[in-house]
Amino acid sequence: MATPVRRDPAPVDDEASPPRRRMRVSGKPWAHTAVHESFASAKIRSEGWTSYGFRLDPEVLAELKERLKTDRRTSGNPMLSQGHYLDAALRHIPEDVPSQIAMAQAFLDDRMGVVDAGKQSTFRVGPEAYALVSSLNQGLQEADYGRRGLYVVSAALELLMQAMDAEGELRRPERRTKAQRPAAS
């Protein structure tokens, strides 16, 4: 199964870059920070968030709901939502289609090919996740792997939750110091 990675938000200059930012990879724990960053983005920059219809594996969706209940309690943040997790997961998957297909195949292999049709739900996601997911199906079709976006998105969400489990209980984020704050644009 593909290993999730924490990506540094510094864009890489590359004329061939898709419209969404390319991210550099580093090996630090990433999942808790990703969810906190997703929540902060949704609260601070809500105008950039868009609703999108997703089809998710019902088993993964049930795991997400359980994780969310626990995280709301341990972090003291009752406003966390499923969309924050989905956004965080999508911002941390590989950008290239062959790697996305490999994730989907590993997801299917783990289940020996037995995956329900998926449950349709609408979630709000940030601009980076929206850019990825809105072009996902076309990229998969061009690679002769069409109509399997359910597996890619479900695999990404499952990888996020596995990383979160490995990092332990979600806690309230530490307040940023002035030196840690992003530069104003």
mmCIF file with all atom_site columns, C-alpha atoms in Angstrom, residues 3 9 11 21 24 36 44 54 61 67 71 77 119 123 139-140 151 174 176-177 185:
data_model
loop_
_atom_site.group_PDB
_atom_site.id
_atom_site.type_symbol
_atom_site.label_atom_id
_atom_site.label_alt_id
_atom_site.label_comp_id
_atom_site.label_asym_id
_atom_site.label_entity_id
_atom_site.label_seq_id
_atom_site.pdbx_PDB_ins_code
_atom_site.Cartn_x
_atom_site.Cartn_y
_atom_site.Cartn_z
_atom_site.occupancy
_atom_site.B_iso_or_equiv
_atom_site.pdbx_formal_charge
_atom_site.auth_seq_id
_atom_site.auth_comp_id
_atom_site.auth_asym_id
_atom_site.auth_atom_id
_atom_site.pdbx_PDB_model_num
ATOM 1  C CA . THR A 1 3   ? 2.800   5.260  2.220   1.00 0.00 ? 3   THR A CA 1
ATOM 2  C CA . PRO A 1 9   ? 3.515   23.673 1.180   1.00 0.00 ? 9   PRO A CA 1
ATOM 3  C CA . PRO A 1 11  ? 5.348   25.392 -4.492  1.00 0.00 ? 11  PRO A CA 1
ATOM 4  C CA . ARG A 1 21  ? 0.377   23.493 -6.428  1.00 0.00 ? 21  ARG A CA 1
ATOM 5  C CA . ARG A 1 24  ? 7.653   18.829 -1.846  1.00 0.00 ? 24  ARG A CA 1
ATOM 6  C CA . HIS A 1 36  ? -5.856  20.942 11.688  1.00 0.00 ? 36  HIS A CA 1
ATOM 7  C CA . ILE A 1 44  ? -10.440 31.334 7.760   1.00 0.00 ? 44  ILE A CA 1
ATOM 8  C CA . PHE A 1 54  ? -18.057 12.007 -3.680  1.00 0.00 ? 54  PHE A CA 1
ATOM 9  C CA . LEU A 1 61  ? -17.028 6.173  5.603   1.00 0.00 ? 61  LEU A CA 1
ATOM 10 C CA . ARG A 1 67  ? -12.768 8.644  14.086  1.00 0.00 ? 67  ARG A CA 1
ATOM 11 C CA . ASP A 1 71  ? -11.387 13.429 17.510  1.00 0.00 ? 71  ASP A CA 1
ATOM 12 C CA . ASN A 1 77  ? -13.218 20.886 18.599  1.00 0.00 ? 77  ASN A CA 1
ATOM 13 C CA . LYS A 1 119 ? -22.268 5.802  -0.816  1.00 0.00 ? 119 LYS A CA 1
ATOM 14 C CA . PHE A 1 123 ? -18.580 17.430 1.173   1.00 0.00 ? 123 PHE A CA 1
ATOM 15 C CA . GLY A 1 139 ? -7.044  11.375 -15.616 1.00 0.00 ? 139 GLY A CA 1
ATOM 16 C CA . LEU A 1 140 ? -8.119  7.860  -14.661 1.00 0.00 ? 140 LEU A CA 1
ATOM 17 C CA . TYR A 1 151 ? -11.159 3.503  -4.935  1.00 0.00 ? 151 TYR A CA 1
ATOM 18 C CA . GLU A 1 174 ? -0.692  24.518 19.471  1.00 0.00 ? 174 GLU A CA 1
ATOM 19 C CA . ARG A 1 176 ? 1.344   29.473 16.220  1.00 0.00 ? 176 ARG A CA 1
ATOM 20 C CA . THR A 1 177 ? 4.031   31.965 17.106  1.00 0.00 ? 177 THR A CA 1
ATOM 21 C CA . SER A 1 185 ? 0.037   37.789 0.501   1.00 0.00 ? 185 SER A CA 1
#
